[in-house]
Short mmCIF file of C-alpha atoms in Angstrom, two decimals:
data_model
loop_
_atom_site.label_atom_id
_atom_site.label_comp_id
_atom_site.label_asym_id
_atom_site.label_seq_id
_atom_site.Cartn_x
_atom_site.Cartn_y
_atom_site.Cartn_z
CA UNK A 890 -12.17 32.38 -11.00
CA UNK A 891 -9.79 35.15 -11.87
CA UNK A 892 -6.11 34.75 -11.21
CA UNK A 893 -4.64 33.89 -7.85
CA UNK A 894 -1.21 35.03 -6.72
CA UNK A 895 1.50 32.38 -6.86
CA UNK A 896 2.30 32.87 -3.18
CA UNK A 897 -1.35 32.55 -2.23
CA UNK A 898 -1.77 29.33 -4.21
CA UNK A 899 1.52 27.88 -2.90
CA UNK A 900 0.25 28.40 0.64
CA UNK A 901 -2.64 26.06 -0.20
CA UNK A 902 -0.49 23.23 -1.60
CA UNK A 903 0.75 20.02 0.01
CA UNK A 904 3.62 19.16 -2.32
CA UNK A 905 4.85 15.60 -2.78
CA UNK A 906 7.51 14.17 -5.04
CA UNK A 907 5.26 11.63 -6.74
CA UNK A 908 6.41 10.40 -10.09
CA UNK A 909 8.52 7.31 -9.88
CA UNK A 910 7.86 5.46 -6.62
CA UNK A 911 10.61 4.85 -4.05
CA UNK A 912 12.47 8.12 -4.39
CA UNK A 913 16.05 8.04 -3.10
CA UNK A 914 17.30 10.45 -0.46
CA UNK A 915 19.25 12.27 -3.18
CA UNK A 916 16.06 12.68 -5.21
CA UNK A 917 14.29 13.97 -2.10
CA UNK A 918 17.07 16.52 -1.44
CA UNK A 919 16.77 17.79 -4.99
CA UNK A 920 13.00 18.04 -4.56
CA UNK A 921 13.37 20.08 -1.35
CA UNK A 922 15.86 22.34 -3.10
CA UNK A 923 13.35 23.08 -5.84
CA UNK A 924 10.54 23.68 -3.34
CA UNK A 925 12.62 25.98 -1.14
CA UNK A 926 11.92 29.32 -2.90
CA UNK A 927 8.18 28.94 -2.28
CA UNK A 928 6.17 28.76 0.90
CA UNK A 929 3.94 25.69 0.59
CA UNK A 930 1.30 24.61 3.09
CA UNK A 931 3.31 21.45 3.70
CA UNK A 932 5.62 18.99 2.04
CA UNK A 933 4.20 15.48 2.13
CA UNK A 934 6.64 12.59 2.49
CA UNK A 935 6.35 8.85 3.02
CA UNK A 936 6.72 7.75 6.66
CA UNK A 937 10.32 6.52 6.27
CA UNK A 938 11.40 10.02 5.18
CA UNK A 939 9.73 12.04 7.94
CA UNK A 940 12.86 12.22 10.05
CA UNK A 941 15.13 13.32 7.21
CA UNK A 942 12.55 15.82 5.96
CA UNK A 943 12.26 17.32 9.42
CA UNK A 944 16.02 17.60 9.57
CA UNK A 945 16.66 19.01 6.11
CA UNK A 946 13.51 20.76 5.03
CA UNK A 947 11.60 22.03 8.04
CA UNK A 948 14.39 24.46 8.94
CA UNK A 949 13.15 26.35 5.86
CA UNK A 950 10.00 27.01 7.87
CA UNK A 951 7.67 24.58 6.17
CA UNK A 952 5.61 21.87 7.85
CA UNK A 953 6.09 18.16 7.16
CA UNK A 954 3.06 15.98 6.44
CA UNK A 955 2.97 12.21 6.16
CA UNK A 956 0.48 9.44 5.46
CA UNK A 957 -0.93 6.75 7.72
CA UNK A 958 -2.28 3.40 6.42
CA UNK A 959 -1.65 4.64 2.93
CA UNK A 960 -2.89 4.16 0.27
CA UNK A 961 -5.27 1.27 1.04
CA UNK A 962 -6.54 2.19 4.52
CA UNK A 963 -6.27 -1.49 5.40
CA UNK A 964 -3.97 -1.59 8.40
CA UNK A 965 -5.43 -2.59 11.77
CA UNK A 966 -6.13 0.17 14.27
CA UNK A 967 -3.26 -1.02 16.45
CA UNK A 968 -0.78 -0.96 13.57
CA UNK A 969 -1.99 2.48 12.48
CA UNK A 970 -1.40 3.79 16.00
CA UNK A 971 2.17 2.47 16.01
CA UNK A 972 2.83 3.97 12.58
CA UNK A 973 1.38 7.27 13.70
CA UNK A 974 3.25 7.39 17.01
CA UNK A 975 6.51 6.85 15.13
CA UNK A 976 5.70 9.55 12.59
CA UNK A 977 5.00 11.96 15.45
CA UNK A 978 8.20 10.98 17.25
CA UNK A 979 10.09 11.59 14.01
CA UNK A 980 8.60 15.09 13.90
CA UNK A 981 5.62 15.02 11.53
CA UNK A 982 3.45 18.14 11.79
CA UNK A 983 0.49 16.83 9.82
CA UNK A 984 -0.98 13.32 9.55
CA UNK A 985 -3.09 12.23 6.60
CA UNK A 986 -4.95 9.13 7.75
CA UNK A 987 -6.77 6.77 5.41
CA UNK A 988 -10.05 5.60 6.91
CA UNK A 989 -10.80 1.86 7.05
CA UNK A 990 -12.74 1.97 3.80
CA UNK A 991 -13.46 -1.75 3.89
CA UNK A 992 -15.11 -1.46 7.32
CA UNK A 993 -17.06 1.55 6.05
CA UNK A 994 -18.34 -0.31 2.98
CA UNK A 995 -19.19 -3.29 5.20
CA UNK A 996 -21.42 -1.01 7.30
CA UNK A 997 -19.22 -1.10 10.39
CA UNK A 998 -19.43 2.64 11.03
CA UNK A 999 -18.59 2.22 14.71
CA UNK A 1000 -15.21 0.75 13.84
CA UNK A 1001 -14.43 3.62 11.48
CA UNK A 1002 -15.48 6.29 13.95
CA UNK A 1003 -13.83 4.75 17.03
CA UNK A 1004 -10.55 4.32 15.19
CA UNK A 1005 -10.56 7.92 14.00
CA UNK A 1006 -11.45 9.26 17.44
CA UNK A 1007 -8.56 7.30 18.97
CA UNK A 1008 -6.17 8.63 16.37
CA UNK A 1009 -7.45 12.18 16.74
CA UNK A 1010 -6.73 11.95 20.46
CA UNK A 1011 -3.22 10.60 19.89
CA UNK A 1012 -2.42 13.41 17.45
CA UNK A 1013 -2.62 16.11 20.12
CA UNK A 1014 -2.38 19.54 18.52
CA UNK A 1015 -1.19 18.29 15.15
CA UNK A 1016 -3.23 18.71 12.00
CA UNK A 1017 -5.09 15.52 11.06
CA UNK A 1018 -6.70 14.99 7.69
CA UNK A 1019 -8.92 11.99 6.99
CA UNK A 1020 -8.72 10.42 3.53
CA UNK A 1021 -12.23 9.17 2.72
CA UNK A 1022 -11.98 7.80 -0.87
CA UNK A 1023 -14.50 10.17 -2.43
CA UNK A 1024 -13.84 8.81 -5.92
CA UNK A 1025 -15.10 5.31 -5.16
CA UNK A 1026 -18.16 6.30 -3.12
CA UNK A 1027 -21.55 7.43 -4.37
CA UNK A 1028 -22.23 10.96 -3.11
CA UNK A 1029 -24.59 9.95 -0.30
CA UNK A 1030 -22.06 7.41 1.00
CA UNK A 1031 -19.26 9.97 0.75
CA UNK A 1032 -21.26 12.44 2.83
CA UNK A 1033 -22.00 9.75 5.37
CA UNK A 1034 -18.25 9.05 5.64
CA UNK A 1035 -17.61 12.77 6.13
CA UNK A 1036 -20.21 12.89 8.91
CA UNK A 1037 -18.48 9.99 10.69
CA UNK A 1038 -15.14 11.77 10.37
CA UNK A 1039 -16.60 15.00 11.77
CA UNK A 1040 -18.24 13.14 14.65
CA UNK A 1041 -14.84 11.61 15.46
CA UNK A 1042 -13.52 15.16 15.95
CA UNK A 1043 -11.60 15.50 12.69
CA UNK A 1044 -12.42 18.64 10.74
CA UNK A 1045 -10.04 18.37 7.80
CA UNK A 1046 -10.76 16.09 4.85
CA UNK A 1047 -8.56 14.74 2.08
CA UNK A 1048 -10.67 13.51 -0.78
CA UNK A 1049 -8.59 10.65 -2.18
CA UNK A 1050 -5.24 8.90 -1.87
CA UNK A 1051 -4.40 9.40 -5.53
CA UNK A 1052 -3.25 6.21 -7.30
CA UNK A 1053 -5.91 6.61 -9.95
CA UNK A 1054 -8.61 7.93 -7.60
CA UNK A 1055 -9.36 11.30 -9.15
CA UNK A 1056 -10.89 14.26 -7.35
CA UNK A 1057 -13.58 16.30 -9.08
CA UNK A 1058 -14.94 19.74 -8.22
CA UNK A 1059 -18.29 18.00 -7.62
CA UNK A 1060 -16.78 16.02 -4.73
CA UNK A 1061 -15.65 19.27 -3.13
CA UNK A 1062 -18.94 21.07 -3.73
CA UNK A 1063 -20.95 18.22 -2.21
CA UNK A 1064 -19.05 18.56 1.07
CA UNK A 1065 -19.25 22.37 1.02
CA UNK A 1066 -22.99 22.33 0.46
CA UNK A 1067 -23.69 19.84 3.23
CA UNK A 1068 -21.14 20.92 5.82
CA UNK A 1069 -20.54 24.58 5.01
CA UNK A 1070 -17.36 25.92 6.56
CA UNK A 1071 -17.32 23.42 9.43
CA UNK A 1072 -14.99 21.11 7.46
CA UNK A 1073 -11.79 22.02 5.69
CA UNK A 1074 -11.11 20.00 2.57
CA UNK A 1075 -8.02 19.12 0.57
CA UNK A 1076 -8.47 18.10 -3.06
CA UNK A 1077 -6.18 15.12 -3.62
CA UNK A 1078 -5.82 12.82 -6.59
CA UNK A 1079 -5.33 13.84 -10.19
CA UNK A 1080 -4.72 17.56 -9.57
CA UNK A 1081 -1.85 18.17 -11.99
CA UNK A 1082 -2.35 21.54 -13.67
CA UNK A 1083 -2.96 25.16 -12.74
CA UNK A 1084 -6.45 24.92 -14.24
CA UNK A 1085 -7.23 21.77 -12.20
CA UNK A 1086 -6.20 23.60 -9.06
CA UNK A 1087 -8.22 26.73 -9.81
CA UNK A 1088 -11.30 24.59 -10.43
CA UNK A 1089 -10.82 22.94 -7.02
CA UNK A 1090 -10.38 26.29 -5.28
CA UNK A 1091 -13.45 27.64 -6.99
CA UNK A 1092 -15.43 24.58 -5.83
CA UNK A 1093 -14.39 25.38 -2.27
CA UNK A 1094 -11.16 23.46 -1.63
CA UNK A 1095 -8.96 24.84 1.14
CA UNK A 1096 -5.93 22.85 0.03
CA UNK A 1097 -4.54 21.02 -2.94
CA UNK A 1098 -2.39 17.89 -2.76
CA UNK A 1099 -0.22 17.42 -5.80
CA UNK A 1100 2.93 15.75 -6.99
CA UNK A 1101 3.18 18.44 -9.68
CA UNK A 1102 3.52 21.57 -7.52
CA UNK A 1103 5.20 23.73 -10.16
CA UNK A 1104 2.70 22.86 -12.87
CA UNK A 1105 -0.08 23.62 -10.39
CA UNK A 1106 1.52 26.99 -9.64
CA UNK A 1107 1.71 27.56 -13.37
CA UNK A 1108 5.47 28.16 -13.29
CA UNK A 1109 6.98 24.96 -14.65
CA UNK A 1110 6.65 21.25 -15.32
CA UNK B 924 8.44 -28.58 -9.81
CA UNK B 925 5.55 -29.04 -12.22
CA UNK B 926 2.14 -29.94 -10.81
CA UNK B 927 0.60 -33.15 -12.06
CA UNK B 928 -2.94 -32.34 -11.05
CA UNK B 929 -5.14 -29.48 -9.90
CA UNK B 930 -4.60 -30.29 -6.26
CA UNK B 931 -0.84 -29.93 -6.62
CA UNK B 932 -1.20 -26.72 -8.56
CA UNK B 933 -3.54 -25.19 -5.97
CA UNK B 934 -0.98 -26.01 -3.28
CA UNK B 935 1.50 -23.71 -5.06
CA UNK B 936 -0.81 -20.69 -5.25
CA UNK B 937 -1.46 -17.84 -2.82
CA UNK B 938 -4.97 -16.86 -3.87
CA UNK B 939 -4.81 -13.10 -3.49
CA UNK B 940 -7.25 -10.28 -2.79
CA UNK B 941 -5.49 -7.03 -1.96
CA UNK B 942 -7.86 -4.66 -3.70
CA UNK B 943 -9.20 -1.41 -2.32
CA UNK B 944 -12.65 -1.50 -0.81
CA UNK B 945 -13.31 -5.20 -0.49
CA UNK B 946 -16.27 -5.71 1.83
CA UNK B 947 -16.37 -8.41 4.48
CA UNK B 948 -19.03 -10.33 2.59
CA UNK B 949 -16.89 -10.23 -0.58
CA UNK B 950 -13.99 -11.50 1.43
CA UNK B 951 -15.97 -14.22 3.12
CA UNK B 952 -16.99 -15.67 -0.26
CA UNK B 953 -13.43 -15.30 -1.56
CA UNK B 954 -11.87 -17.16 1.38
CA UNK B 955 -14.51 -19.89 1.42
CA UNK B 956 -13.89 -20.60 -2.26
CA UNK B 957 -10.11 -20.63 -1.71
CA UNK B 958 -10.49 -23.13 1.13
CA UNK B 959 -12.65 -25.34 -1.06
CA UNK B 960 -10.04 -25.28 -3.84
CA UNK B 961 -7.23 -25.95 -1.33
CA UNK B 962 -4.96 -23.11 -2.31
CA UNK B 963 -1.74 -22.86 -0.31
CA UNK B 964 -2.92 -19.64 1.26
CA UNK B 965 -5.20 -16.68 0.94
CA UNK B 966 -3.22 -13.44 0.72
CA UNK B 967 -5.32 -10.60 2.09
CA UNK B 968 -5.06 -7.17 3.69
CA UNK B 969 -4.19 -6.88 7.41
CA UNK B 970 -7.59 -5.60 8.55
CA UNK B 971 -9.12 -8.85 7.23
CA UNK B 972 -6.79 -11.34 8.92
CA UNK B 973 -8.84 -12.10 12.02
CA UNK B 974 -11.99 -12.43 9.93
CA UNK B 975 -10.31 -14.75 7.39
CA UNK B 976 -8.79 -16.82 10.18
CA UNK B 977 -12.23 -17.73 11.43
CA UNK B 978 -13.16 -19.05 7.98
CA UNK B 979 -9.97 -21.05 7.45
CA UNK B 980 -9.96 -22.53 10.96
CA UNK B 981 -9.55 -26.29 10.82
CA UNK B 982 -8.54 -26.31 7.15
CA UNK B 983 -5.16 -26.55 5.45
CA UNK B 984 -5.45 -23.10 3.89
CA UNK B 985 -2.98 -20.70 5.45
CA UNK B 986 -3.57 -16.99 5.97
CA UNK B 987 -0.97 -14.69 4.45
CA UNK B 988 -1.04 -10.94 4.82
CA UNK B 989 1.02 -7.98 3.74
CA UNK B 990 3.20 -5.56 5.69
CA UNK B 991 4.00 -2.03 4.48
CA UNK B 992 2.00 -2.72 1.37
CA UNK B 993 2.30 -1.62 -1.36
CA UNK B 994 4.96 1.07 -1.00
CA UNK B 995 7.39 -0.39 1.55
CA UNK B 996 8.07 3.14 2.74
CA UNK B 997 7.87 2.54 6.48
CA UNK B 998 10.61 2.54 9.06
CA UNK B 999 11.78 -0.93 10.06
CA UNK B 1000 10.35 -0.82 13.59
CA UNK B 1001 6.89 -0.01 12.24
CA UNK B 1002 7.11 -2.94 9.84
CA UNK B 1003 8.00 -5.19 12.74
CA UNK B 1004 5.04 -3.93 14.79
CA UNK B 1005 2.72 -4.41 11.85
CA UNK B 1006 3.95 -7.97 11.35
CA UNK B 1007 3.64 -8.81 15.04
CA UNK B 1008 0.09 -7.47 15.09
CA UNK B 1009 -0.84 -9.59 12.05
CA UNK B 1010 0.72 -12.71 13.55
CA UNK B 1011 -1.19 -12.19 16.79
CA UNK B 1012 -4.41 -12.03 14.77
CA UNK B 1013 -3.64 -15.39 13.20
CA UNK B 1014 -1.55 -14.75 10.09
CA UNK B 1015 0.65 -17.71 9.13
CA UNK B 1016 2.67 -15.91 6.48
CA UNK B 1017 3.91 -12.33 6.17
CA UNK B 1018 4.52 -10.79 2.75
CA UNK B 1019 6.56 -7.71 3.60
CA UNK B 1020 7.54 -5.01 1.15
CA UNK B 1021 11.17 -4.02 1.55
CA UNK B 1022 12.25 -0.39 1.49
CA UNK B 1023 12.48 -0.15 -2.29
CA UNK B 1024 14.28 3.17 -2.00
CA UNK B 1025 17.05 1.42 -0.04
CA UNK B 1026 17.37 -1.03 -2.92
CA UNK B 1027 17.61 1.84 -5.40
CA UNK B 1028 20.27 3.48 -3.20
CA UNK B 1029 22.25 0.26 -2.87
CA UNK B 1030 21.80 0.19 0.92
CA UNK B 1031 21.82 -3.58 1.44
CA UNK B 1032 22.46 -3.24 5.18
CA UNK B 1033 19.19 -1.36 5.65
CA UNK B 1034 17.28 -4.13 3.89
CA UNK B 1035 18.95 -6.89 5.86
CA UNK B 1036 18.17 -5.03 9.07
CA UNK B 1037 14.47 -4.50 8.38
CA UNK B 1038 14.02 -8.10 7.25
CA UNK B 1039 15.81 -9.37 10.35
CA UNK B 1040 13.65 -7.22 12.63
CA UNK B 1041 10.53 -8.77 11.14
CA UNK B 1042 11.96 -12.28 11.07
CA UNK B 1043 12.68 -12.04 14.79
CA UNK B 1044 8.98 -11.78 15.65
CA UNK B 1045 7.94 -14.82 13.57
CA UNK B 1046 6.88 -17.86 15.57
CA UNK B 1047 7.97 -21.35 14.55
CA UNK B 1048 6.16 -22.44 11.41
CA UNK B 1049 5.37 -18.95 10.17
CA UNK B 1050 6.87 -17.83 6.87
CA UNK B 1051 8.39 -14.51 5.82
CA UNK B 1052 8.24 -13.47 2.19
CA UNK B 1053 10.06 -10.31 1.19
CA UNK B 1054 8.72 -8.36 -1.77
CA UNK B 1055 11.57 -6.64 -3.59
CA UNK B 1056 9.53 -4.96 -6.36
CA UNK B 1057 11.78 -5.96 -9.24
CA UNK B 1058 9.88 -3.84 -11.81
CA UNK B 1059 11.29 -0.72 -10.13
CA UNK B 1060 14.86 -2.03 -9.91
CA UNK B 1061 17.73 -2.72 -12.24
CA UNK B 1062 18.91 -6.35 -12.35
CA UNK B 1063 21.91 -5.39 -10.24
CA UNK B 1064 19.73 -3.65 -7.61
CA UNK B 1065 17.33 -6.62 -7.57
CA UNK B 1066 20.13 -9.11 -7.00
CA UNK B 1067 21.58 -7.04 -4.17
CA UNK B 1068 18.14 -6.60 -2.57
CA UNK B 1069 17.33 -10.31 -2.84
CA UNK B 1070 20.63 -11.29 -1.24
CA UNK B 1071 20.16 -8.70 1.49
CA UNK B 1072 16.69 -10.07 2.26
CA UNK B 1073 18.06 -13.61 2.32
CA UNK B 1074 20.78 -12.47 4.71
CA UNK B 1075 18.08 -11.04 7.00
CA UNK B 1076 16.36 -14.43 7.20
CA UNK B 1077 13.66 -14.27 4.54
CA UNK B 1078 12.14 -17.65 3.69
CA UNK B 1079 10.98 -16.36 0.32
CA UNK B 1080 11.94 -13.57 -2.04
CA UNK B 1081 8.84 -12.35 -3.87
CA UNK B 1082 9.21 -10.61 -7.19
CA UNK B 1083 6.62 -7.82 -7.01
CA UNK B 1084 3.64 -6.34 -5.21
CA UNK B 1085 1.58 -6.55 -8.38
CA UNK B 1086 -0.01 -3.26 -7.30
CA UNK B 1087 -1.44 -2.05 -10.60
CA UNK B 1088 -1.86 1.66 -9.80
CA UNK B 1089 1.94 1.90 -9.55
CA UNK B 1090 1.95 1.44 -13.31
CA UNK B 1091 4.71 -1.15 -13.16
CA UNK B 1092 5.34 -4.05 -15.51
CA UNK B 1093 4.36 -7.60 -14.62
CA UNK B 1094 6.70 -10.23 -13.25
CA UNK B 1095 8.08 -12.77 -15.73
CA UNK B 1096 10.02 -16.01 -15.73
CA UNK B 1097 13.20 -14.06 -16.40
CA UNK B 1098 12.84 -12.32 -13.01
CA UNK B 1099 12.48 -15.72 -11.34
CA UNK B 1100 15.48 -17.17 -13.19
CA UNK B 1101 17.63 -14.23 -12.11
CA UNK B 1102 16.70 -14.71 -8.45
CA UNK B 1103 17.16 -18.49 -8.65
CA UNK B 1104 20.66 -17.99 -10.04
CA UNK B 1105 21.83 -15.92 -7.05
CA UNK B 1106 19.89 -17.15 -4.01
CA UNK B 1107 20.76 -20.11 -1.82
CA UNK B 1108 18.79 -23.27 -2.63
CA UNK B 1109 16.89 -23.06 0.66
CA UNK B 1110 15.59 -19.57 -0.11
CA UNK B 1111 12.34 -19.96 -2.04
CA UNK B 1112 10.91 -17.70 -4.72
CA UNK B 1113 7.36 -16.43 -5.01
CA UNK B 1114 6.39 -15.02 -8.39
CA UNK B 1115 3.66 -12.37 -8.17
CA UNK B 1116 2.37 -9.50 -10.26
CA UNK B 1117 0.89 -10.29 -13.65
CA UNK B 1118 1.29 -14.07 -13.32
CA UNK B 1119 -2.34 -14.45 -14.27
CA UNK B 1120 -2.65 -17.45 -16.62
CA UNK B 1121 -1.60 -21.09 -16.56
CA UNK B 1122 1.10 -20.62 -19.24
CA UNK B 1123 2.65 -17.77 -17.21
CA UNK B 1124 2.45 -19.85 -14.03
CA UNK B 1125 4.06 -22.81 -15.80
CA UNK B 1126 6.90 -20.59 -17.02
CA UNK B 1127 7.49 -19.15 -13.54
CA UNK B 1128 7.51 -22.64 -11.99
CA UNK B 1129 9.92 -23.91 -14.65
CA UNK B 1130 12.20 -20.97 -13.83
CA UNK B 1131 12.31 -21.98 -10.18
CA UNK B 1132 9.37 -20.38 -8.39
CA UNK B 1133 7.69 -22.56 -5.79
CA UNK B 1134 4.86 -20.19 -4.93
CA UNK B 1135 2.67 -18.06 -7.16
CA UNK B 1136 0.77 -14.98 -6.00
CA UNK B 1137 -2.26 -14.18 -8.12
CA UNK B 1138 -5.81 -12.93 -7.89
CA UNK B 1139 -6.67 -15.28 -10.78
CA UNK B 1140 -6.20 -18.62 -9.02
CA UNK B 1141 -9.59 -19.99 -10.02
CA UNK B 1142 -9.09 -19.14 -13.71
CA UNK B 1143 -5.60 -20.65 -13.62
CA UNK B 1144 -6.91 -23.91 -12.19
CA UNK B 1145 -9.56 -24.02 -14.90
CA UNK B 1146 -6.98 -23.36 -17.64
CA UNK B 1147 -4.73 -26.05 -16.21
CA UNK B 1148 -7.60 -28.53 -16.17
CA UNK B 1149 -8.52 -27.68 -19.76
CA UNK B 1150 -4.91 -27.97 -20.95
CA UNK B 1151 -4.55 -31.36 -19.31
CA UNK B 1152 -7.95 -32.65 -20.38
CA UNK B 1153 -7.27 -32.00 -24.07
CA UNK B 1154 -4.71 -34.78 -24.71
CA UNK B 1155 -6.83 -37.28 -22.77
CA UNK B 1156 -9.87 -36.43 -24.88
CA UNK B 1157 -7.81 -36.84 -28.05
CA UNK B 1158 -6.61 -40.22 -26.83
CA UNK B 1159 -10.10 -41.44 -26.05
CA UNK B 1160 -11.28 -40.44 -29.52
CA UNK B 1161 -8.41 -42.34 -31.13
#
């Protein structure tokens, strides 16, 4: 793919601080300050920082995303709903929900789908992305997970939670080929450079999640 | 407190399976084996608690689960709800990750508050372990976090999540010694994260830990048995 304008690429990025875990509020403020000159798709923060991000960062006009049952997807449905309701009350605009991957691998597709449908309903008009662990699933299983997600009324995918689960262009292409434009897809996990990002966009990704937003934009570390 | 036999050693270990993508049949075999070996507890993910409870019913093996695992980055009220939900499903022990960022910021009051909120929903007989993730903290931050958790009513302070993708170091006997030197005698210490062999377990116990969290419980029991069989064999040959 030929070049892509910085502003155009920024508008596809969910930026997170990443790096050392357990960022302090001061580190978060510095991160927001560095993000401020660009218009990202969203800034992604851990649930405990949704409220402060909404207060300090959203006034810049940028949406706040957070994660639910992250990164293991192993909370009960009831606990996920509480976590999600709180994130919404704190002002989250987008919710990235990890599917119950253990239930999926155990063949309990009904549990996976019912949980997602319940959460989709709770989210109201907010953007919901379902994290489906593409990196640990064979392609046919990954596509089956995507079909369950779509049937639950969620039309935005997030490939992986990160933490060593790396997204490949092949994961994106598989979804594009099977589902066409009916699903949006965010490449998440291991996208650290401008070249990585361009490869994901070329494969059909609508968004990029990264903890290296400036490297991905090609304008800094 | 050094174990004198395998049974005593097993009673000090939380046999742990917190990996991504464990199927129910994997977990069933894991729990059944843990029950047979009489580990203190199985430590498993929340969505497996009810299932594990059915397998451990009528045995001495307790069910421990995690709250806000592995990042600890939830608001206190959500941690409390998650703990309450797990307890209702049959968990006997809650291993809760503290807000590690609060520890890095020196906000002891926030840690005490979140621990207290969770402690308040524990029924009689249930245990609360608070994971302070020492590998991400300075010694000073770890001491302050441990004391704050103790102040909030934690029964145990636990050294680490042991969550490998975080890229953090393992727990060692030095971590345990540091905690033992600052906590009240009635506050127990669980060593977890990289405590994966009998020599490492022995060092952690000697430093003052009374519970070990590991996914290698079976191997540790075997190593212990081998280490203790050797002198006896030598004696019988003599």
